[in-house]
Every structure is written in C-alpha cells, then in structure tokens.
Amino acid sequence: MSKHLIVCGHGAGDPGAGGNGYQEDTFNRNIMRPLIQKWASQLKNNQIEFYDINRNMYVDTQSGGGAYNTKGYASVTELHLDAAGSSATGGHVIICSGLTPDAADLAIGALINKYVGLWGSSKPTGVFGRDNLLNLNVCAQIGVSYRLVEWGFISNATDVNNLLANKDAIAKGLVEAITGESLSGSATVAAKPTPENPVKACLDVVNLNSQALQIKGWLLNKQKDLKGTVPFLFFTDEEGREITRFKGKWTSRKDVEKVFANPSGDMVGVVFDGQTPTKLNTGGKYRIMLRASDDKGNVSYAENWFDSNFAQNPKVDTGNLDLFKLQDGKLRAAGWHLATNQKQGDHHFIFIMDRETNKEITRYDITANSFNKSDDVKKAFNNNQIAQASKCRFDALVDVKDILKNKNVYVMSRYCYDPVGNDGVSGQYSFKDTVIFI
C-alpha cells in the first residue's frame, strides 16, 4: 500500500496570507483537511497521512527535519493559497524545475482549472516549475515526488467563493488525483453565493404629467467611475419596449456618497427636468430604467430597472390668495399657485378680472416675485410627489392703475411660456372666493 503525505502550509504561529475573512494556515487545516480525510477513508490501495498540523514543515526543514524526513512516502503534496492584488486570480501546481509533470500534477492542475481557474503563467496545464522553494528542493534531492498546490488567491473574493462553494468536490478530486483511485459517492456542492450587484440606484422624486417632467434620484457603480458619462431615463411599456428616452445631468449627492463608497464620489445625483415627451401622454403605465451612457444613451456603463410601474400624476391646478390689499400706495398680492403642468422657465402673471363681466382689466408680470419656497404646500401635497409644490408661492407689490379704482374684481394666476402672458398656458387658477373692492 502506497503512502502519500499532505502538508498544510504555514502554521505554528505563521498564519500565511490573509484575505476575504480567511487565513491561509487555518483555511487548509480547518476547512480542507477534514474533507480530504473523509474521502481518503475510502481508499483501498493507498493511504493519505497529514503532516502534524501543529507544526510548520518549512521551519522544521530549516532545522534538518521536515522535508528531510519524508523518505518512504510515494508523494508529498503541500497546500497553500496565493495573495496579491484583488484582481490576481487562479491557482496552480508547483513542481521542481526541469522535471516532467506526472499524472497527479496534471490531474490537480485540471481540478483547479475546473473549479477556480488557472493562474496566467501556469496555463495551459496549471503546472509551473520553480527551483527556489526549500521543501521542493529538499524533496528533489532525496528523490521524493513533491508538489506545492496554490488553490487560488485568498486576496480574490471570487477565488475564495469558488473554493468554498466546491470544497467537497475539490477534496475528493485531490485524493483521486494523488492516489489514482476512483472514489464512489457524490461530492456536496454548495450553492454559489450571489455576487453583489455593484450598481445602486434610487428615484427620490418622480413628478410627471402631460406637460412637465421632473425626476430626481441617484445612480452609481461601486466598481466603476461614471465621470464623463451622461445620465438617461428610458421609458418603456410594461413589456419592456422603449417608448422614449430623456437626457439629464449629474449633481452632487454627498448623502449617498456617505453610504456607498464609489469611484464617482458625490457626483452620483441625477436630475431630469423639462417638457414631458408627447409619447408619454397615452394615459397608460410604463416602466423606468436609469442608465449612465454616452451622449445618445446607446452605451450602458451602469443601469438600473425600477420594479414599480409608473403613470402620470393626476393634474393639479389650484391655489390660495392669502393677501390682496393696498399697501404703501401699491397693490400687494401674496399666496400660492400649484400647477403640475408648470414647467421650468415659465413666466407668472396675475390678472385683475372684472367680477361682473369675467373680463380682464389688466395684468402684471410677477415672475421675479414668484416661485418662492413653499414647504407648507409641499407637505400638503404628499411631500415630494409633486415637484412644483416645493416652490409655488408668490408675494408681489404692483402699481395701482387708475382703471382699477372703484371696481369689484378677482385675481387670476397664470403660468405660461409667453413673456407677455398670452400663449403656452401651463397653469391657470382664479381666486374667485376672495371678494375685492379697489
């Protein structure tokens, strides 16, 4: 019966390499060794022994023991894990330079390739020659077949996850490769952990109606700098067919950066503001996808689909006239007017209307005194769901015109793109409940 020795590298105060929550010495002693022993118990014509796990074979060899005491074994297999930058990946089998890989060396190389992948310089067989390792050189001198197995990189999360997910199958394969025996029974394969999606996104404000669109949120990739990309919103039907796309801009979101460290830093906020694409005015529901892209939206550097089905917000066009009176020889008008169709860049006019005829007497452009902060209105209209609710207050002092004297009037508020107040009306509300005599 042939005897084979397996050595768990490092140990006895030397932990070896570390990474992803594991240490090299304990990974092989506590995780791999028990599984290897389980499969080795089935051997009929071979026997596997382990070097004392409380000792470090390299240190023992330096003192004249260790590898010098391996005569009588058919082979020695020393188990290790590599470490380098997080991108380094793959395992390999090290043998003495100048020697030809035997069947066991090649079988272990194939085993590593199947479950972890091969380190670049060891391809295509997974076997690599060296002449600067103490235990390797001593075994070569005394004529003992020796190999050092690097399972993969402990510094690479994918390598570690693959080893853990397939550790039982790897242990079985190692025993079969070393001894040449075929073992019965199926190895347990753990479910592979689902890798974390590096793309994170959220829509904080979705305000969309037949005229105006304002959507705010953030998008990041924890592994990629999105600097130089352009944010796009894609609107699709419920089957995923594109309806239209909308270009936005990046903004600072330091609050997001504090939670999700990412190469883009705080420049992960997105804002989409403008006129609603006419293709969305169908009354149906649609899905939204947020993408960091090129200038046309065709290339995806990061994207996120949102689960919810969206629809246009109900139209709102209302307000309140809090104050309308003569003050210091002028006419003061203060209140708020919320219109979901009002767009950025619109002008704001108030019209003084004849209550008896409902005809205009005069008008005032109060744009410079409008779009003031209105937290009370925002709170009343479901906080952020209507973007215009956050800035819809006005407070203006205007000259009293002679044609207004001795008139029974009411005030009408109008939003429009026309600088003189006639065309492109996006919101209009009459404060008829307020009785006014001038």
Short mmCIF file of N, CA and C in Angstrom, two decimals, residues 269-360:
data_model
loop_
_atom_site.label_atom_id
_atom_site.label_comp_id
_atom_site.label_asym_id
_atom_site.label_seq_id
_atom_site.Cartn_x
_atom_site.Cartn_y
_atom_site.Cartn_z
N GLY A 269 -25.74 62.11 -8.16
CA GLY A 269 -27.14 62.53 -8.24
C GLY A 269 -27.55 62.77 -9.68
N VAL A 270 -28.81 62.53 -9.98
CA VAL A 270 -29.33 62.76 -11.33
C VAL A 270 -30.58 63.62 -11.25
N VAL A 271 -30.71 64.52 -12.23
CA VAL A 271 -31.88 65.39 -12.33
C VAL A 271 -32.35 65.39 -13.78
N PHE A 272 -33.64 65.18 -13.96
CA PHE A 272 -34.28 65.25 -15.27
C PHE A 272 -35.41 66.26 -15.16
N ASP A 273 -35.34 67.34 -15.93
CA ASP A 273 -36.26 68.45 -15.75
C ASP A 273 -36.58 69.04 -17.12
N GLY A 274 -37.85 69.11 -17.47
CA GLY A 274 -38.21 69.71 -18.75
C GLY A 274 -39.61 69.35 -19.18
N GLN A 275 -39.86 69.46 -20.46
CA GLN A 275 -41.18 69.20 -21.00
C GLN A 275 -41.39 67.71 -21.20
N THR A 276 -42.55 67.22 -20.82
CA THR A 276 -42.86 65.81 -20.94
C THR A 276 -42.89 65.39 -22.41
N PRO A 277 -42.17 64.33 -22.77
CA PRO A 277 -42.24 63.83 -24.16
C PRO A 277 -43.68 63.46 -24.52
N THR A 278 -44.11 63.86 -25.70
CA THR A 278 -45.51 63.63 -26.09
C THR A 278 -45.85 62.15 -26.14
N LYS A 279 -44.85 61.29 -26.37
CA LYS A 279 -45.11 59.86 -26.45
C LYS A 279 -45.59 59.27 -25.13
N LEU A 280 -45.40 60.01 -24.03
CA LEU A 280 -45.83 59.51 -22.73
C LEU A 280 -47.27 59.89 -22.41
N ASN A 281 -47.88 60.72 -23.26
CA ASN A 281 -49.23 61.21 -22.97
C ASN A 281 -50.29 60.26 -23.52
N THR A 282 -50.19 59.00 -23.11
CA THR A 282 -51.16 57.99 -23.56
C THR A 282 -52.10 57.57 -22.46
N GLY A 283 -51.78 57.97 -21.23
CA GLY A 283 -52.62 57.59 -20.10
C GLY A 283 -52.31 56.22 -19.54
N GLY A 284 -51.36 55.49 -20.15
CA GLY A 284 -51.03 54.15 -19.68
C GLY A 284 -49.91 54.16 -18.65
N LYS A 285 -49.58 52.95 -18.20
CA LYS A 285 -48.48 52.79 -17.26
C LYS A 285 -47.21 52.43 -18.03
N TYR A 286 -46.07 52.66 -17.39
CA TYR A 286 -44.81 52.40 -18.05
C TYR A 286 -43.76 52.09 -16.99
N ARG A 287 -42.64 51.56 -17.44
CA ARG A 287 -41.50 51.27 -16.57
C ARG A 287 -40.40 52.28 -16.85
N ILE A 288 -39.51 52.43 -15.86
CA ILE A 288 -38.41 53.39 -15.98
C ILE A 288 -37.09 52.66 -15.77
N MET A 289 -36.11 52.96 -16.63
CA MET A 289 -34.75 52.46 -16.48
C MET A 289 -33.80 53.65 -16.47
N LEU A 290 -32.89 53.67 -15.51
CA LEU A 290 -31.91 54.74 -15.36
C LEU A 290 -30.56 54.21 -15.84
N ARG A 291 -29.90 54.96 -16.73
CA ARG A 291 -28.65 54.48 -17.34
C ARG A 291 -27.60 55.58 -17.38
N ALA A 292 -26.36 55.22 -17.05
CA ALA A 292 -25.20 56.08 -17.32
C ALA A 292 -24.68 55.67 -18.69
N SER A 293 -24.63 56.63 -19.62
CA SER A 293 -24.42 56.24 -21.01
C SER A 293 -23.55 57.25 -21.75
N ASP A 294 -23.48 57.06 -23.08
CA ASP A 294 -22.85 58.05 -23.93
C ASP A 294 -23.86 59.17 -24.20
N ASP A 295 -23.50 60.10 -25.08
CA ASP A 295 -24.34 61.27 -25.30
C ASP A 295 -25.67 60.96 -25.97
N LYS A 296 -25.81 59.76 -26.52
CA LYS A 296 -27.06 59.38 -27.18
C LYS A 296 -27.86 58.35 -26.39
N GLY A 297 -27.28 57.84 -25.31
CA GLY A 297 -27.99 56.86 -24.50
C GLY A 297 -27.85 55.44 -24.98
N ASN A 298 -26.92 55.18 -25.91
CA ASN A 298 -26.83 53.85 -26.52
C ASN A 298 -25.91 52.89 -25.77
N VAL A 299 -24.89 53.41 -25.08
CA VAL A 299 -23.92 52.57 -24.39
C VAL A 299 -24.25 52.54 -22.90
N SER A 300 -24.18 51.36 -22.29
CA SER A 300 -24.51 51.23 -20.87
C SER A 300 -23.24 51.02 -20.05
N TYR A 301 -22.94 52.00 -19.18
CA TYR A 301 -21.85 51.86 -18.22
C TYR A 301 -22.38 51.46 -16.85
N ALA A 302 -23.62 51.73 -16.60
CA ALA A 302 -24.33 51.29 -15.40
C ALA A 302 -25.81 51.56 -15.65
N GLU A 303 -26.66 50.63 -15.25
CA GLU A 303 -28.09 50.86 -15.44
C GLU A 303 -28.89 50.12 -14.38
N ASN A 304 -30.07 50.62 -14.12
CA ASN A 304 -30.94 50.02 -13.11
C ASN A 304 -32.40 50.14 -13.55
N TRP A 305 -33.09 49.00 -13.55
CA TRP A 305 -34.53 48.99 -13.82
C TRP A 305 -35.26 49.11 -12.49
N PHE A 306 -36.31 49.90 -12.48
CA PHE A 306 -37.12 50.06 -11.27
C PHE A 306 -38.36 49.19 -11.39
N ASP A 307 -38.65 48.48 -10.29
CA ASP A 307 -39.70 47.47 -10.32
C ASP A 307 -41.10 48.05 -10.52
N SER A 308 -41.32 49.23 -9.98
CA SER A 308 -42.68 49.78 -9.99
C SER A 308 -43.11 50.18 -11.40
N ASN A 309 -44.41 50.07 -11.65
CA ASN A 309 -44.99 50.64 -12.86
C ASN A 309 -45.41 52.08 -12.56
N PHE A 310 -45.03 53.00 -13.41
CA PHE A 310 -45.31 54.42 -13.18
C PHE A 310 -46.43 54.88 -14.09
N ALA A 311 -47.07 55.96 -13.69
CA ALA A 311 -48.09 56.61 -14.51
C ALA A 311 -48.02 58.10 -14.26
N GLN A 312 -48.60 58.87 -15.14
CA GLN A 312 -48.60 60.32 -14.96
C GLN A 312 -49.38 60.70 -13.71
N ASN A 313 -48.85 61.69 -13.01
CA ASN A 313 -49.55 62.17 -11.83
C ASN A 313 -50.87 62.83 -12.21
N PRO A 314 -51.88 62.73 -11.35
CA PRO A 314 -53.13 63.46 -11.61
C PRO A 314 -52.83 64.96 -11.75
N LYS A 315 -53.53 65.60 -12.65
CA LYS A 315 -53.32 67.02 -12.87
C LYS A 315 -53.81 67.81 -11.66
N VAL A 316 -52.97 68.74 -11.21
CA VAL A 316 -53.32 69.65 -10.12
C VAL A 316 -53.16 71.07 -10.61
N ASP A 317 -54.17 71.89 -10.38
CA ASP A 317 -54.10 73.32 -10.75
C ASP A 317 -54.97 74.06 -9.74
N THR A 318 -54.35 74.46 -8.63
CA THR A 318 -55.10 75.07 -7.54
C THR A 318 -54.21 76.08 -6.82
N GLY A 319 -54.80 76.79 -5.85
CA GLY A 319 -54.01 77.77 -5.12
C GLY A 319 -54.83 78.50 -4.07
N ASN A 320 -54.21 79.48 -3.49
CA ASN A 320 -54.90 80.28 -2.48
C ASN A 320 -54.30 81.68 -2.46
N LEU A 321 -55.17 82.67 -2.37
CA LEU A 321 -54.74 84.07 -2.27
C LEU A 321 -54.77 84.45 -0.80
N ASP A 322 -53.60 84.49 -0.20
CA ASP A 322 -53.51 84.77 1.23
C ASP A 322 -53.69 86.26 1.54
N LEU A 323 -53.26 87.11 0.61
CA LEU A 323 -53.27 88.55 0.89
C LEU A 323 -53.44 89.31 -0.42
N PHE A 324 -54.37 90.27 -0.43
CA PHE A 324 -54.55 91.17 -1.57
C PHE A 324 -55.07 92.49 -1.02
N LYS A 325 -54.18 93.50 -0.97
CA LYS A 325 -54.59 94.76 -0.33
C LYS A 325 -53.68 95.89 -0.80
N LEU A 326 -54.17 97.11 -0.53
CA LEU A 326 -53.35 98.30 -0.80
C LEU A 326 -52.32 98.45 0.32
N GLN A 327 -51.08 98.70 -0.07
CA GLN A 327 -50.01 98.81 0.91
C GLN A 327 -48.99 99.83 0.40
N ASP A 328 -48.86 100.93 1.14
CA ASP A 328 -47.91 101.99 0.77
C ASP A 328 -48.13 102.47 -0.66
N GLY A 329 -49.40 102.64 -1.02
CA GLY A 329 -49.74 103.16 -2.34
C GLY A 329 -49.63 102.15 -3.46
N LYS A 330 -49.32 100.91 -3.11
CA LYS A 330 -49.24 99.87 -4.12
C LYS A 330 -50.20 98.74 -3.77
N LEU A 331 -50.35 97.83 -4.70
CA LEU A 331 -51.23 96.68 -4.52
C LEU A 331 -50.35 95.47 -4.23
N ARG A 332 -50.62 94.82 -3.08
CA ARG A 332 -49.83 93.65 -2.71
C ARG A 332 -50.66 92.38 -2.91
N ALA A 333 -50.07 91.43 -3.61
CA ALA A 333 -50.72 90.13 -3.84
C ALA A 333 -49.78 89.03 -3.37
N ALA A 334 -50.25 88.17 -2.47
CA ALA A 334 -49.42 87.09 -1.93
C ALA A 334 -50.26 85.83 -1.80
N GLY A 335 -49.66 84.71 -2.07
CA GLY A 335 -50.36 83.44 -1.96
C GLY A 335 -49.56 82.34 -2.62
N TRP A 336 -50.26 81.32 -3.12
CA TRP A 336 -49.57 80.26 -3.83
C TRP A 336 -50.46 79.71 -4.96
N HIS A 337 -49.79 79.25 -5.97
CA HIS A 337 -50.48 78.64 -7.11
C HIS A 337 -49.68 77.40 -7.53
N LEU A 338 -50.28 76.22 -7.36
CA LEU A 338 -49.63 74.96 -7.70
C LEU A 338 -50.26 74.40 -8.97
N ALA A 339 -49.43 74.20 -9.99
CA ALA A 339 -49.89 73.63 -11.26
C ALA A 339 -48.88 72.58 -11.70
N THR A 340 -49.31 71.33 -11.79
CA THR A 340 -48.39 70.25 -12.14
C THR A 340 -47.89 70.34 -13.57
N ASN A 341 -48.57 71.10 -14.42
CA ASN A 341 -48.10 71.27 -15.80
C ASN A 341 -47.10 72.41 -15.95
N GLN A 342 -46.91 73.18 -14.88
CA GLN A 342 -45.99 74.31 -14.93
C GLN A 342 -44.56 73.80 -15.11
N LYS A 343 -43.85 74.40 -16.04
CA LYS A 343 -42.51 73.95 -16.39
C LYS A 343 -41.47 74.97 -15.97
N GLN A 344 -40.27 74.48 -15.81
CA GLN A 344 -39.16 75.37 -15.50
C GLN A 344 -38.98 76.36 -16.65
N GLY A 345 -38.85 77.64 -16.32
CA GLY A 345 -38.71 78.68 -17.33
C GLY A 345 -40.00 79.39 -17.66
N ASP A 346 -41.12 78.91 -17.11
CA ASP A 346 -42.40 79.59 -17.34
C ASP A 346 -42.41 80.97 -16.68
N HIS A 347 -43.22 81.86 -17.25
CA HIS A 347 -43.47 83.17 -16.64
C HIS A 347 -44.72 83.06 -15.76
N HIS A 348 -44.84 84.01 -14.81
CA HIS A 348 -46.00 84.03 -13.93
C HIS A 348 -46.67 85.41 -14.01
N PHE A 349 -47.96 85.39 -14.33
CA PHE A 349 -48.74 86.62 -14.39
C PHE A 349 -49.92 86.52 -13.44
N ILE A 350 -50.30 87.69 -12.87
CA ILE A 350 -51.61 87.78 -12.23
C ILE A 350 -52.47 88.74 -13.04
N PHE A 351 -53.71 88.34 -13.22
CA PHE A 351 -54.68 89.12 -13.97
C PHE A 351 -55.71 89.67 -12.99
N ILE A 352 -56.01 90.94 -13.12
CA ILE A 352 -57.11 91.52 -12.36
C ILE A 352 -58.35 91.46 -13.27
N MET A 353 -59.34 90.69 -12.81
CA MET A 353 -60.52 90.40 -13.63
C MET A 353 -61.76 91.12 -13.09
N ASP A 354 -62.59 91.59 -13.97
CA ASP A 354 -63.87 92.21 -13.59
C ASP A 354 -64.82 91.10 -13.17
N ARG A 355 -65.29 91.18 -11.92
CA ARG A 355 -66.13 90.10 -11.41
C ARG A 355 -67.47 90.03 -12.14
N GLU A 356 -67.95 91.14 -12.62
CA GLU A 356 -69.27 91.16 -13.26
C GLU A 356 -69.21 90.63 -14.69
N THR A 357 -68.13 90.92 -15.39
CA THR A 357 -68.05 90.51 -16.80
C THR A 357 -67.08 89.36 -17.05
N ASN A 358 -66.27 89.00 -16.02
CA ASN A 358 -65.22 87.97 -16.15
C ASN A 358 -64.20 88.30 -17.24
N LYS A 359 -64.04 89.60 -17.49
CA LYS A 359 -63.07 90.02 -18.49
C LYS A 359 -61.86 90.66 -17.81
N GLU A 360 -60.74 90.57 -18.46
CA GLU A 360 -59.51 91.13 -17.94
C GLU A 360 -59.57 92.65 -17.91
#
